[in-house]
Amino acid sequence: MNKRYLYVHLIIILSLIICLIVPNSFYLLIMLSSIILVIEFRLLHSLYYITLYLIISGSGIKVLEDLGLPFPLLVLILCFLSIALFQKSIKFSKYDLKVFVFLNATIILYIFLGSVNGNYFDVINQIYYFICAILFFSTLVSTTTKESFKNIKFTVYISIIYMCLIAINIWLFQNDIIVSEEYFKRAISIFGNPNILAQNLLLLLPIIMVNIGKQKFLLFMSTTLYLVTLFLTQSRGSILVSAILILLFLLRKKNLKLRYKLTLVTLAIVSLKYLTTDTNRIYLNRILPSNMDDYSNSRLDALLTGINSFWQSFFGVGIGNTNINELSLSSHNAYIDFVSETGVIGLLILLFYISILLIAWTYSTKKPQSIAYYLIPTLMFVSIFTHNLITNISFYFVLAVLVYEFKYLKGVKNE
């Protein structure tokens, strides 16, 4: 084994031990994950990937918030842009510019439609998120090459592993996240919400799904920790989408070695057995038929409110005005949330983008190593269960991955 990878493996094993026995080890785990990236990419070159990791894992935002810095996401992304400029790695192709213009035009139209009846402060907040997203997205798209994308995939492995380790550490040692003694303590990590934690992990998962047989240790650690953390979040939507991804994987990998299939089946059986024993009945309390009303009526109320909002105005109810319901949340469905904010024109925009995604997915099915084959269904299904996708920076990261993949499938290179 390469000595460099031996060091990486030892640090990950050490991190796992620390996660399980050392309370409040967030900063120690961040330091160890950064050391791995320095070992892999050398000091100066690693700054780009460390910053990328801090952005997509959410850890950097938490660090800057603890330091009391305003606009932590913007600070991180400006650092990311500055490092890329310092390394002279930004190169726009005509393809990049077309994508950039297209995305900006969509955002401007959304802001215009959503501001007609929108809440002023929510519109300003949305504009802030979009400025961050565009800077991040354009930097990532313009700097990604075939060589650098290998480094990005390695960074994703590390991001998943350490997002899970931090989540498990917080779940083990922070008692203030217990909802009640009747119900299972859900993992929330630094995101403060189990569903957002699960969503961020889920968005990254498809990027490593085409690498079966490569980076076996990292693949084993990331997928195992992902499954453990996913069950700890108890996010029903993310568990369902993960099951769909596994099904797509098994359908595609018809020649998958028997030992891999047996491993997947064994993990599923053991997990099901553990979660359904009497001693762990508390895990199922939240989703038992007798208790479903406590957790589902408010979600249903939010969804119906979002649907009804669509008919109130040709331009929709506006940004920030879709949360008049029991949860004080938007509809908890990105599709309904978007059209209820933007009205009829927003519905046409949404249908246009769904059509593009379906065509792109059909195209990806013909490519044996296509990340888009897993990523597009993930985006489409996760949107059913979340209301905050367009303000999640990980969404723009995976969007940049899609742009990269189709750019190089078409033979376009950064100029």
Coordinates of C-alpha atoms in Angstrom, one line a residue, residues 50-268:
I50 CA -9.9 22.1 2.3
T51 CA -12.0 25.2 1.7
L52 CA -14.3 23.2 -0.6
Y53 CA -14.7 20.6 2.1
L54 CA -15.5 23.3 4.7
I55 CA -18.2 24.7 2.4
I56 CA -20.0 21.5 1.4
S57 CA -19.7 19.8 4.9
G58 CA -21.0 22.9 6.7
S59 CA -18.1 22.7 9.1
G60 CA -16.5 25.9 8.0
I61 CA -19.8 27.9 8.5
K62 CA -20.0 26.5 12.0
V63 CA -16.4 27.5 12.7
L64 CA -16.9 31.1 11.5
E65 CA -20.2 31.4 13.4
D66 CA -18.4 30.3 16.6
L67 CA -15.9 33.1 15.9
G68 CA -18.7 35.6 15.6
L69 CA -18.0 36.5 11.9
P70 CA -21.0 37.9 10.0
F71 CA -22.0 36.3 6.6
P72 CA -19.9 33.1 7.2
L73 CA -20.9 31.4 4.0
L74 CA -19.9 34.5 1.9
V75 CA -16.6 34.7 3.7
L76 CA -15.8 31.0 2.9
I77 CA -16.8 31.3 -0.7
L78 CA -14.7 34.5 -1.2
C79 CA -11.8 32.6 0.3
F80 CA -12.5 29.8 -2.2
L81 CA -12.6 32.3 -5.1
S82 CA -9.4 34.0 -3.9
I83 CA -7.5 30.7 -3.7
A84 CA -8.6 29.7 -7.2
L85 CA -7.5 33.1 -8.5
F86 CA -4.1 32.8 -6.7
Q87 CA -3.6 29.4 -8.3
K88 CA -4.6 30.8 -11.7
S89 CA -7.0 27.9 -12.2
I90 CA -10.1 29.8 -13.4
K91 CA -10.7 29.2 -17.1
F92 CA -14.1 29.9 -18.6
S93 CA -15.2 28.0 -21.7
K94 CA -18.0 29.1 -23.9
Y95 CA -20.0 26.2 -22.4
D96 CA -19.4 27.6 -18.9
L97 CA -20.5 31.1 -19.9
K98 CA -23.7 29.7 -21.5
V99 CA -24.5 27.8 -18.2
F100 CA -23.6 30.9 -16.1
V101 CA -25.9 33.2 -18.1
F102 CA -28.7 30.6 -18.1
L103 CA -28.5 30.1 -14.4
N104 CA -28.4 33.8 -13.6
A105 CA -31.3 34.5 -15.9
T106 CA -33.4 31.9 -14.0
I107 CA -32.4 33.3 -10.7
I108 CA -33.2 36.9 -11.7
L109 CA -36.6 35.8 -13.0
Y110 CA -37.3 33.9 -9.8
I111 CA -36.3 36.9 -7.7
F112 CA -38.5 39.2 -9.8
L113 CA -41.6 37.0 -9.6
G114 CA -41.0 36.2 -6.0
S115 CA -40.6 39.8 -5.0
V116 CA -43.9 41.0 -6.4
N117 CA -45.8 39.8 -3.3
G118 CA -42.8 38.8 -1.3
N119 CA -41.6 39.7 2.2
Y120 CA -38.9 42.4 1.8
F121 CA -36.4 40.9 4.3
D122 CA -36.9 37.3 3.0
V123 CA -36.2 38.6 -0.6
I124 CA -33.0 40.3 0.6
N125 CA -32.0 37.1 2.4
Q126 CA -32.7 35.0 -0.7
I127 CA -30.6 37.4 -2.8
Y128 CA -27.7 36.9 -0.4
Y129 CA -27.9 33.2 -0.8
F130 CA -28.0 33.5 -4.6
I131 CA -24.9 35.7 -4.6
C132 CA -23.0 33.1 -2.6
A133 CA -24.3 30.3 -4.8
I134 CA -23.4 32.0 -8.1
L135 CA -19.9 32.8 -6.8
F136 CA -19.4 29.3 -5.6
F137 CA -21.0 27.6 -8.6
S138 CA -19.1 29.6 -11.2
T139 CA -15.7 29.2 -9.4
L140 CA -16.2 25.4 -9.2
V141 CA -17.4 25.0 -12.8
S142 CA -14.5 27.1 -14.2
T143 CA -11.8 25.3 -12.2
T144 CA -12.9 21.7 -12.6
T145 CA -11.0 19.5 -15.1
K146 CA -10.7 15.8 -15.5
E147 CA -7.7 15.8 -13.2
S148 CA -9.1 18.1 -10.5
F149 CA -12.4 16.2 -10.5
K150 CA -10.6 13.1 -9.1
N151 CA -9.5 15.4 -6.3
I152 CA -13.0 16.6 -5.8
K153 CA -14.3 13.0 -5.5
F154 CA -11.7 12.3 -2.8
T155 CA -12.8 15.5 -1.0
V156 CA -16.4 14.2 -1.2
Y157 CA -15.3 10.9 0.5
I158 CA -13.7 12.9 3.3
S159 CA -16.7 15.2 3.6
I160 CA -19.1 12.3 4.0
I161 CA -16.9 10.5 6.5
Y162 CA -16.3 13.5 8.7
M163 CA -19.9 14.8 8.5
C164 CA -20.9 11.4 9.8
L165 CA -18.3 11.3 12.5
I166 CA -19.2 14.7 13.8
A167 CA -22.9 13.8 13.7
I168 CA -22.3 10.6 15.6
N169 CA -20.1 12.4 18.2
I170 CA -22.7 15.1 18.8
W171 CA -25.5 12.4 19.0
L172 CA -23.5 10.4 21.6
F173 CA -22.5 13.2 23.9
Q174 CA -25.1 16.0 23.7
N175 CA -28.1 15.2 25.7
D176 CA -29.9 18.5 24.9
I177 CA -31.1 17.1 21.5
I178 CA -33.4 14.6 23.2
V179 CA -37.0 15.4 22.2
S180 CA -38.6 13.2 24.9
E181 CA -38.0 9.9 26.6
E182 CA -40.8 8.3 24.5
Y183 CA -39.0 9.0 21.2
F184 CA -35.7 8.2 19.6
K185 CA -32.9 10.8 20.0
R186 CA -32.3 12.0 16.4
A187 CA -28.9 13.0 15.1
I188 CA -28.8 16.7 14.2
S189 CA -25.1 17.4 13.9
I190 CA -24.0 21.1 13.4
F191 CA -27.1 21.7 11.2
G192 CA -29.5 21.7 14.1
N193 CA -32.0 19.7 12.1
P194 CA -31.9 15.9 11.4
N195 CA -33.6 16.2 8.0
I196 CA -31.1 18.8 6.8
L197 CA -28.2 16.6 7.9
A198 CA -29.7 13.7 6.0
Q199 CA -30.3 15.8 3.0
N200 CA -26.8 17.1 2.8
L201 CA -25.3 13.6 3.1
L202 CA -27.8 12.3 0.5
L203 CA -26.8 15.0 -2.0
L204 CA -23.1 13.9 -1.8
L205 CA -23.8 10.1 -1.9
P206 CA -24.2 9.7 -5.8
I207 CA -20.8 11.2 -6.5
I208 CA -19.1 8.1 -4.9
M209 CA -21.5 5.5 -6.3
V210 CA -19.7 5.1 -9.6
N211 CA -16.4 4.1 -7.9
I212 CA -17.2 0.6 -6.6
G213 CA -13.9 -1.3 -6.6
K214 CA -11.8 1.8 -6.2
Q215 CA -10.7 3.4 -3.0
K216 CA -12.1 0.4 -1.2
F217 CA -11.3 1.6 2.4
L218 CA -12.8 5.1 1.8
L219 CA -15.8 3.6 0.1
F220 CA -16.4 1.2 2.9
M221 CA -16.0 3.9 5.6
S222 CA -18.1 6.5 3.8
T223 CA -21.0 4.1 3.0
T224 CA -21.1 2.4 6.4
L225 CA -21.0 5.7 8.3
Y226 CA -23.6 7.1 5.9
L227 CA -26.0 4.3 6.6
V228 CA -25.5 4.6 10.4
T229 CA -25.9 8.3 10.4
L230 CA -28.9 8.1 8.1
F231 CA -30.7 5.8 10.5
L232 CA -29.8 8.1 13.4
T233 CA -31.4 11.1 11.7
Q234 CA -34.6 9.0 11.3
S235 CA -35.3 11.1 8.2
R236 CA -38.1 9.2 6.4
G237 CA -37.7 11.0 3.1
S238 CA -33.9 10.5 2.9
I239 CA -34.2 6.8 3.9
L240 CA -36.7 6.3 1.0
V241 CA -34.5 8.1 -1.5
S242 CA -31.5 6.2 -0.4
A243 CA -33.4 2.9 -0.9
I244 CA -34.2 4.1 -4.5
L245 CA -30.5 4.8 -5.1
I246 CA -29.6 1.4 -3.9
L247 CA -32.2 -0.1 -6.2
L248 CA -30.9 1.8 -9.2
F249 CA -27.4 0.7 -8.3
L250 CA -28.4 -3.0 -8.2
L251 CA -30.3 -2.6 -11.5
R252 CA -27.3 -1.1 -13.2
K253 CA -24.6 -3.3 -11.7
K254 CA -25.9 -6.5 -13.2
N255 CA -22.4 -8.0 -13.1
L256 CA -21.8 -6.9 -9.5
K257 CA -19.8 -9.5 -7.6
L258 CA -21.8 -11.7 -5.3
R259 CA -19.9 -10.6 -2.2
Y260 CA -21.0 -7.0 -2.7
K261 CA -24.7 -8.1 -3.1
L262 CA -24.5 -10.3 0.0
T263 CA -22.9 -7.4 1.9
L264 CA -25.8 -5.1 1.0
V265 CA -28.4 -7.7 1.8
T266 CA -26.7 -8.5 5.1
L267 CA -26.5 -4.9 6.1
A268 CA -30.2 -4.4 5.3

